[in-house]
Short mmCIF file of C-alpha atoms in Angstrom, two decimals:
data_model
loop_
_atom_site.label_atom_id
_atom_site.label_comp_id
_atom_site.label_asym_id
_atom_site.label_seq_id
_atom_site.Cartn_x
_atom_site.Cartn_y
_atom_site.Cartn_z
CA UNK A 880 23.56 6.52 7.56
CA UNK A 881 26.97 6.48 6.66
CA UNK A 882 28.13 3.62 4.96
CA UNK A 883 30.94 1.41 6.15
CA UNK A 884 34.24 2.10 4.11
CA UNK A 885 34.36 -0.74 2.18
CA UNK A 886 30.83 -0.72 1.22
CA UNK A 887 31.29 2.97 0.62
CA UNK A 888 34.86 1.82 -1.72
CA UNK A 889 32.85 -0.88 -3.88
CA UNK A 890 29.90 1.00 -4.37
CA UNK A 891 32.32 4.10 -5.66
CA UNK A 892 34.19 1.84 -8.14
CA UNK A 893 31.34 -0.24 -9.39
CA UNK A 894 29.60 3.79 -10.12
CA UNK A 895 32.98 4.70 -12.02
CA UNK A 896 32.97 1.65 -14.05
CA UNK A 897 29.17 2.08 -15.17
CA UNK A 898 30.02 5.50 -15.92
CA UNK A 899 32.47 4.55 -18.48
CA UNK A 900 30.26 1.65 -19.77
CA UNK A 901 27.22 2.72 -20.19
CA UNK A 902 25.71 5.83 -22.08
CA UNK A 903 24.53 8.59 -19.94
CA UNK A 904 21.70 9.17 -21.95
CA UNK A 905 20.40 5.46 -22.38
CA UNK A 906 16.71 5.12 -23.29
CA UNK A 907 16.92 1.25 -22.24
CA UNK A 908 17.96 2.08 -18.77
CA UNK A 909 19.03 4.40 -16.01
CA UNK A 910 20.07 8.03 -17.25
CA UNK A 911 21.53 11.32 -14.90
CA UNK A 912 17.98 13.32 -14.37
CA UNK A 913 19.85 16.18 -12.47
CA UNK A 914 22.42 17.06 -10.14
CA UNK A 915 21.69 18.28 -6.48
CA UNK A 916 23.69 21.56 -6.28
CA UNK A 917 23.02 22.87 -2.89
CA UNK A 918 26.65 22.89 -0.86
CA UNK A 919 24.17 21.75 2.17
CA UNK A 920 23.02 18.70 0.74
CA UNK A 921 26.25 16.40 1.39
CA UNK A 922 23.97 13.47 2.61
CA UNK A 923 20.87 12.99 0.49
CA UNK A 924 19.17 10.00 2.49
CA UNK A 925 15.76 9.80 1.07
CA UNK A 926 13.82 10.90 -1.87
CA UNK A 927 10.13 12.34 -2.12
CA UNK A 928 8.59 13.46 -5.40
CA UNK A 929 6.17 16.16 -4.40
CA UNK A 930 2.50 16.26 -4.85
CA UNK A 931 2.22 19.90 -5.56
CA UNK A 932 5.25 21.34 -7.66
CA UNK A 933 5.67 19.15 -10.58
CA UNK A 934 9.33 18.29 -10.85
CA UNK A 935 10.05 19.11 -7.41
CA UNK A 936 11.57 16.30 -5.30
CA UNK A 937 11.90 16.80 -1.57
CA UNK A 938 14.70 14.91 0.52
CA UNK A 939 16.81 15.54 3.66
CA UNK A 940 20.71 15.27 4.86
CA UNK A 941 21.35 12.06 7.26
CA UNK A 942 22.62 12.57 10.74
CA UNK A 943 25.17 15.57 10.66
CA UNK A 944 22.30 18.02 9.90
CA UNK A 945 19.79 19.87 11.54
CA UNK A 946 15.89 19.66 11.47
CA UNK A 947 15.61 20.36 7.61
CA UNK A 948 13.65 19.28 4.39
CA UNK A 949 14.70 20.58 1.07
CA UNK A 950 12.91 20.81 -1.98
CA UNK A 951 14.99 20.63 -5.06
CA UNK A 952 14.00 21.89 -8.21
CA UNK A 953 14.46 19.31 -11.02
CA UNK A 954 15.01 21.50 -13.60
CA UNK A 955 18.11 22.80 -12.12
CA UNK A 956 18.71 20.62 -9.21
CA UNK A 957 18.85 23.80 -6.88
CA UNK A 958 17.04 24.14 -3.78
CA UNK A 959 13.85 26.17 -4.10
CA UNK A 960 12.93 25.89 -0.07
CA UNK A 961 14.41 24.74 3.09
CA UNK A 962 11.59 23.92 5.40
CA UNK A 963 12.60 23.88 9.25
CA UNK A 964 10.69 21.36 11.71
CA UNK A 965 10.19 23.73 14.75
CA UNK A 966 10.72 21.79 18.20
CA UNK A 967 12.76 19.28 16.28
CA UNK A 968 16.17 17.73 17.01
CA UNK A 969 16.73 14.88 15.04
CA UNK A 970 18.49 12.07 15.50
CA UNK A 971 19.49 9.75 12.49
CA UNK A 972 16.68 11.05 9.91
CA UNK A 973 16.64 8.13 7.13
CA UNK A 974 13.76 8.61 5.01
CA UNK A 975 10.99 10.83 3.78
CA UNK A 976 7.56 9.53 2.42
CA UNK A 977 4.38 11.48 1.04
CA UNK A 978 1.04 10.51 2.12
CA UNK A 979 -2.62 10.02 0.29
CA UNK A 980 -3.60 13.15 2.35
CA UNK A 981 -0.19 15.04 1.30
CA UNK A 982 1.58 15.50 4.59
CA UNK A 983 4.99 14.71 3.97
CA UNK A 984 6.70 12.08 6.50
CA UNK A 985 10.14 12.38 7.89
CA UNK A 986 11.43 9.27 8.88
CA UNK A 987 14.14 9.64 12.36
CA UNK A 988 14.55 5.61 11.98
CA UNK A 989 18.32 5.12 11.75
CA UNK A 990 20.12 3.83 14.36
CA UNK A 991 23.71 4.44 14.71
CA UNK A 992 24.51 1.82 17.56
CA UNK A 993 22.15 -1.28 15.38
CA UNK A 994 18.97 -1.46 17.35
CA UNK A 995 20.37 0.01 20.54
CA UNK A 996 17.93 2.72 21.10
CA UNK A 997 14.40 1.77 22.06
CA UNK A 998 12.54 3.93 20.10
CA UNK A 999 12.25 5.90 17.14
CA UNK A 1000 10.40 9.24 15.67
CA UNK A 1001 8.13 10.10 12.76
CA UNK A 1002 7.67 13.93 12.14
CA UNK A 1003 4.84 14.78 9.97
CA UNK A 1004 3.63 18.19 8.19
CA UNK A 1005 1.83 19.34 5.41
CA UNK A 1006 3.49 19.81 2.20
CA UNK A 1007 3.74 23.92 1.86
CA UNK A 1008 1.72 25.24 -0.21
CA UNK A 1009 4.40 27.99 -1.36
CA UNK A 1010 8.14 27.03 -1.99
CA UNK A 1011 10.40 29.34 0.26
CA UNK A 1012 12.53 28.98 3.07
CA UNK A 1013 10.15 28.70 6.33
CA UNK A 1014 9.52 26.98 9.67
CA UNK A 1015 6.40 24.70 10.13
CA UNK A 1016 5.18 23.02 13.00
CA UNK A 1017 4.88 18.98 13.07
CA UNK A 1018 2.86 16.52 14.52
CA UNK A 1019 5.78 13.90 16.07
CA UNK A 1020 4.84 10.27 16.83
CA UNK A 1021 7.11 7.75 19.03
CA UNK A 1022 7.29 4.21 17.16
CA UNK A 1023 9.01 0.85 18.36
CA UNK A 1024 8.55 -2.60 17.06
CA UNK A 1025 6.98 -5.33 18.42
CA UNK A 1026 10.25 -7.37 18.30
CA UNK A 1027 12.84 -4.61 19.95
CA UNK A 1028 14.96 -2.40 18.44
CA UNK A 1029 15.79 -2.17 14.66
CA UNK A 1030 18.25 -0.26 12.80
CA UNK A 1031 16.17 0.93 9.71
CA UNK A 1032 16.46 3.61 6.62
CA UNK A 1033 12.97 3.17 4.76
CA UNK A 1034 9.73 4.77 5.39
CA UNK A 1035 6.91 4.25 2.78
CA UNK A 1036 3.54 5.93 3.50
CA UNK A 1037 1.30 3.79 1.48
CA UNK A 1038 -1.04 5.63 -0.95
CA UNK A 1039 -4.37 4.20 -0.75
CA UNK A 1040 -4.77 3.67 3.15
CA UNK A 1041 -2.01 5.95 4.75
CA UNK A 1042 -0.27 3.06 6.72
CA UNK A 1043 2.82 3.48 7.44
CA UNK A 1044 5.59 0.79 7.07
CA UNK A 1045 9.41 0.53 8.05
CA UNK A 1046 12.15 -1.97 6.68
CA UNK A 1047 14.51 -2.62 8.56
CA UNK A 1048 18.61 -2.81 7.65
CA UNK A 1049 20.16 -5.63 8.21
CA UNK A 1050 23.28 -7.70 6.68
CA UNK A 1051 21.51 -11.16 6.96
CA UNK A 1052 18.20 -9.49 5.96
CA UNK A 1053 15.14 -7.17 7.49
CA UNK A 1054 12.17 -6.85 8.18
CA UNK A 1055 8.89 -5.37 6.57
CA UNK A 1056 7.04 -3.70 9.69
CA UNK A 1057 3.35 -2.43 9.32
CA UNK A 1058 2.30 0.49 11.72
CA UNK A 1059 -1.03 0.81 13.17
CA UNK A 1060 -4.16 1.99 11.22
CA UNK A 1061 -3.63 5.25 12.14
CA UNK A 1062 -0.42 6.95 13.92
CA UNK A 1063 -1.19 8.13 17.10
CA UNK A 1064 0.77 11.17 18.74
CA UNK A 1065 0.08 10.05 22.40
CA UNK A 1066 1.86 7.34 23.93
CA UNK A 1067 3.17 4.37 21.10
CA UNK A 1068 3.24 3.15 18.00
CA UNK A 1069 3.64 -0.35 17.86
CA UNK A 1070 5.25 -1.47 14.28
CA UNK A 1071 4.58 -5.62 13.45
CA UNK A 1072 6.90 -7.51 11.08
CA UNK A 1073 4.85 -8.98 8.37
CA UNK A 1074 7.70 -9.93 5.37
CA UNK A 1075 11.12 -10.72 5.22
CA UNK A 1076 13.01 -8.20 3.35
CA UNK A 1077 16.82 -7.91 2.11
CA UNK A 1078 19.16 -5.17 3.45
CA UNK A 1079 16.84 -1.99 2.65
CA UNK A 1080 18.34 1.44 2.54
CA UNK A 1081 15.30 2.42 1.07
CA UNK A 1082 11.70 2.43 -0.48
CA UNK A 1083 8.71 3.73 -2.19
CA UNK A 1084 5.05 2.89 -2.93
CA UNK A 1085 3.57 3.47 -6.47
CA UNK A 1086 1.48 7.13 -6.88
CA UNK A 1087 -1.31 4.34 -7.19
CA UNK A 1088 -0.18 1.85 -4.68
CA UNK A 1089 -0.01 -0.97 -6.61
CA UNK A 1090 3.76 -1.38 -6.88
CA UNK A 1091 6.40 -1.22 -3.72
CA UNK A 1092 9.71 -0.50 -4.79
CA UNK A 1093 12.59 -1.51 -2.40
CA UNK A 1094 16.43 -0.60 -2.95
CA UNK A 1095 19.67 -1.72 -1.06
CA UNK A 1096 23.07 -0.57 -1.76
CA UNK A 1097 23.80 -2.98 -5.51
CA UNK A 1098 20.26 -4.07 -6.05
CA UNK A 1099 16.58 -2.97 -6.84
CA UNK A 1100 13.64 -4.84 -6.66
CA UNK A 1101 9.56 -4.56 -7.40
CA UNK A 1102 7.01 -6.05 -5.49
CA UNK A 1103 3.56 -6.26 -6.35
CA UNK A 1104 1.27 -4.86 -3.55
CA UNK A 1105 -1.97 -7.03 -2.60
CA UNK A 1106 -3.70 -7.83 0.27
CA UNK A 1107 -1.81 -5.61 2.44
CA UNK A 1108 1.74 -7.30 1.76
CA UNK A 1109 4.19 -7.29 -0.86
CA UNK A 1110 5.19 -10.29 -3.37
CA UNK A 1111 8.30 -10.36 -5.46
CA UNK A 1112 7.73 -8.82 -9.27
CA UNK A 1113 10.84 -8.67 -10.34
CA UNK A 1114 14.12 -7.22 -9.82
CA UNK A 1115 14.93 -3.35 -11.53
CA UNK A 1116 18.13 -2.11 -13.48
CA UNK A 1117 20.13 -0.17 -10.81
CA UNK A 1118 22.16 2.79 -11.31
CA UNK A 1119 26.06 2.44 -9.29
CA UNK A 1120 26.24 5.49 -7.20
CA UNK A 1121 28.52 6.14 -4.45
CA UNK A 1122 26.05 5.64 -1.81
CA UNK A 1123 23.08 4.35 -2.61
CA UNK A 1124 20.13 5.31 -0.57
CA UNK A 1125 17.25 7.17 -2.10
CA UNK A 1126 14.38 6.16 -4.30
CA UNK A 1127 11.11 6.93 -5.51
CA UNK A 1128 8.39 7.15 -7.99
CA UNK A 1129 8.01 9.60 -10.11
CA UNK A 1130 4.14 11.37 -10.03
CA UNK A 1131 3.31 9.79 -13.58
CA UNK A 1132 4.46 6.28 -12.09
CA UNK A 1133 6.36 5.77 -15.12
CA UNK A 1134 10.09 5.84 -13.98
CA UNK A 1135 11.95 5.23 -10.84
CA UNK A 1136 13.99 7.89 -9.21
CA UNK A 1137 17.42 7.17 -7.34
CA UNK A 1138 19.67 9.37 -5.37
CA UNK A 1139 22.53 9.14 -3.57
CA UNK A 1140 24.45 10.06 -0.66
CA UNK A 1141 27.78 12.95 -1.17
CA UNK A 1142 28.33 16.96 -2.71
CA UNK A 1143 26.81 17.24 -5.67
CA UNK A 1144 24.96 13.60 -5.67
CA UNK A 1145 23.26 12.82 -8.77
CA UNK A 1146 19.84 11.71 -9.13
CA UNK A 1147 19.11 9.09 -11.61
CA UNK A 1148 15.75 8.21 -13.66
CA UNK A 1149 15.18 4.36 -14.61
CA UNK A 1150 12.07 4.17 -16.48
CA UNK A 1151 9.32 1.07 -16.33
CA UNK A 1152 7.98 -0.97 -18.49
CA UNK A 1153 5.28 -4.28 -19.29
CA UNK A 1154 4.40 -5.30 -15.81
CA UNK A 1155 6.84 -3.53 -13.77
CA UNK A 1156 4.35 -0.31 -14.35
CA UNK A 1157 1.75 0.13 -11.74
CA UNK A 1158 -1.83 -0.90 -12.43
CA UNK A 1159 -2.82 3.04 -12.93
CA UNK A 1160 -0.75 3.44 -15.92
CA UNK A 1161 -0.45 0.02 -17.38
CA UNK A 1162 -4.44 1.10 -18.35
CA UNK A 1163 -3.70 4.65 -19.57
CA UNK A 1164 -2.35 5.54 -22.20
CA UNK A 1165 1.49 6.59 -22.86
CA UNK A 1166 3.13 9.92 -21.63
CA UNK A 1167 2.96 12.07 -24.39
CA UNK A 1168 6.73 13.57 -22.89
CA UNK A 1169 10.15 12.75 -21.43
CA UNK A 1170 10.83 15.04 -18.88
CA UNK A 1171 13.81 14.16 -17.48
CA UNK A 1172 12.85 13.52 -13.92
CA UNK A 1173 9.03 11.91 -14.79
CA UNK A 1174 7.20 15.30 -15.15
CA UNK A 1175 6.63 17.73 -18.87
CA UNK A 1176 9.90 19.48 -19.08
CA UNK A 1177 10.87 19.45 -15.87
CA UNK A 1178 13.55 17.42 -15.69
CA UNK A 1179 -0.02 -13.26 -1.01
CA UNK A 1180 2.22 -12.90 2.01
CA UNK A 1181 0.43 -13.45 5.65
CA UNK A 1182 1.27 -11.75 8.71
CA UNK A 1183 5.05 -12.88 10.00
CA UNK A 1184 6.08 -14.57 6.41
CA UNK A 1185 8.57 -13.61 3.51
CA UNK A 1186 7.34 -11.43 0.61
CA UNK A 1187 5.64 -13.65 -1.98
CA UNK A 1188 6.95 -14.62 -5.54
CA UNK A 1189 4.89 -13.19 -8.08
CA UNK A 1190 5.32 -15.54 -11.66
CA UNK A 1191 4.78 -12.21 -13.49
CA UNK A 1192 8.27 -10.93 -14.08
CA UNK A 1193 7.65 -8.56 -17.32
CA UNK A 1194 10.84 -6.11 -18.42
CA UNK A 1195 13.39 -8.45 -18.93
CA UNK A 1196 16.03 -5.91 -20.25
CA UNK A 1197 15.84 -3.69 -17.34
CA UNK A 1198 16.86 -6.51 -14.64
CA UNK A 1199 20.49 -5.62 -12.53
CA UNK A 1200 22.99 -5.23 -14.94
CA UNK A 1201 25.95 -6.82 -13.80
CA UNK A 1202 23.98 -8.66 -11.04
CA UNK A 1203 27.15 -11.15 -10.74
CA UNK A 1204 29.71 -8.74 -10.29
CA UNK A 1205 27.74 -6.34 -7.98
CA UNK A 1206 27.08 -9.62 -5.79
CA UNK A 1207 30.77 -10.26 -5.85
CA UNK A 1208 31.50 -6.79 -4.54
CA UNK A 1209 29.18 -6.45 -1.90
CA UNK A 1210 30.33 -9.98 -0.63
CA UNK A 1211 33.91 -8.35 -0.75
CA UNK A 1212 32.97 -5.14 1.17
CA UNK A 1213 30.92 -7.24 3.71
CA UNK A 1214 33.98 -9.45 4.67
CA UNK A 1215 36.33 -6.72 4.64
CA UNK A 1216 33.51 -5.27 7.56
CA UNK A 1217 33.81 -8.46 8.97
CA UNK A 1218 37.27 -8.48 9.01
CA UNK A 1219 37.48 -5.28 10.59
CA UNK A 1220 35.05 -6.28 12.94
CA UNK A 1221 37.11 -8.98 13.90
CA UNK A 1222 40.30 -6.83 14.30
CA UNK A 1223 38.59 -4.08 16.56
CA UNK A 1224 37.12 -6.86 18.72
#
């Protein structure tokens, strides 16, 4: 979704200030993994590291563009395939999620008019096999939540059980929402609220699913993911990009990926460490590589509550940089909005 000026305006300034203060090419933190190149990806909205091309991420424009997935090459950062969703005509498509059985999900969750429309879409496909331009067919299922309409930009397909669950986007905070067992493409899927969440523009599960990863527009946090709900790990080093909306794990679980919104976005890698890395890897041993985009060369919370505190906060150096300033910033933008608001009205 497009952002709101202001919030667009801080988030730009904040990214050209970390440019010039922090190294590029910092091992402690967030470093450029590539650069999207295709002149048709002007509004990268959500980020999908794919289960069958190493270093190929897949991810979609927001509203202006047509029934489309791309799958950028990591390497390069050009687009390798440009998969069509026959019968399709999206609507606000926020968000794009692999699941355990690899059928990618497309996420048509935004909502333009903040929770005016009563319901929402999920496409869903299998992953191609072979990377080249091509139309597939999709299975579509109709979702609403069990409290009305939401305006929402994250999708995560979690990896052990293949539930789906939404967060919602709100300034005064969302909602987690939790999907049925199983998505069914007749009639409705009902989506319950089981966590408070802050203002989401997106997430990801761990390859492992131990790990939920949840980013907003100055922020990045970790949860830990038990019992079926998320609790509060700690909170990541975030990158400043212009419009902050994409995220994901890369297929090692070892680093965090983060892309942006605008021509010729960047996509940044923030790697983990101590207890922010899933369960998986915290019991293997190291990558023996650094590709720059995660692959070898290639670039206690009940139902209804807020996500649980977890005491285990390891990887003190890679909290928000800057967490003071970015908070000042985003209060700015918001009470410009406000202002505005108040001006139109």
């Amino acid at each position: 979704m497009r952002a709101y000026i202001p919030t667009a305006a801080a988030c730009a300034a904040l990214a050209l200030a970390w440019g010039c203060a922090v190294p590029a090419a910092a091992d402690s933190g967030p470093s450029t993994a590539f650069t999207i190149t295709d002149p048709r990806i002007t509004e990268s909205s959500g980020l999908a590291a794919s289960r069958l091309h190493p270093g190929v991420y897949w991810t979609h424009n927001d509203s202006s563009d047509g029934p489309y997935v791309y799958a950028v090459d990591s390497a390069t950062g050009k687009t390798v395939a440009r998969v069509t969703m026959r019968g399709i005509d999206p609507r606000d498509v926020e968000a794009i999620s692999i699941g355990p059985d690899g059928d990618l999900y497309v996420g048509d969750i935004g909502d333009n008019l903040g929770g005016a429309w009563p319901e929402v879409w999920i496409y869903r496909f299998h992953e191609p096999a072979h990377l080249r331009d091509q139309t597939v067919d999709v299975t579509r299922y109709t979702v609403r939540y069990d409290a009305g309409p939401r305006n929402a930009e994250a999708m995560m397909v979690q990896p052990q059980t293949g539930r789906v669950y939404i967060a919602s986007k709100n300034e005064d905070g969302g909602g987690l929402y939790r999907g049925p067992a199983e998505l069914s493409a007749h009639g409705v899927n009902l989506f319950r609220r089981i966590a408070d969440v802050p203002w989401v523009t997106d997430g990801a599960f761990s390859p492992d699913g131990s790990r939920l990863v949840l980013r907003g527009y100055f922020w990045s946090a970790e949860y830990r993911w038990t019992g079926g709900a998320p609790h509060k790990l700690t909170d990541l080093t975030v990158p400043m990009q212009p419009q902050c909306e994409g995220v994901t794990f890369t297929p090692d679980g070892r680093a965090v990926m983060y892309s942006s919104e605008g021509r010729n976005s960047q996509v940044w890698r923030a790697p983990l460490s101590g207890s922010e890395l899933p369960d998986s890897v915290r019991t293997s041993s190291p990558s023996p590589t650094k590709g720059g985009a995660g692959t070898p060369q290639s670039g206690g919370s009940s139902q209804g509550g807020a996500a649980g505190q977890d005491s285990s906060s390891g990887g003190g150096g890679h909290r928000t940089l800057g967490l003071g300033a970015l908070a000042l910033v985003g209060l700015l933008g918001l009470g410009l909005r406000r202002a505005t608001r108040r001006r139109r009205a």
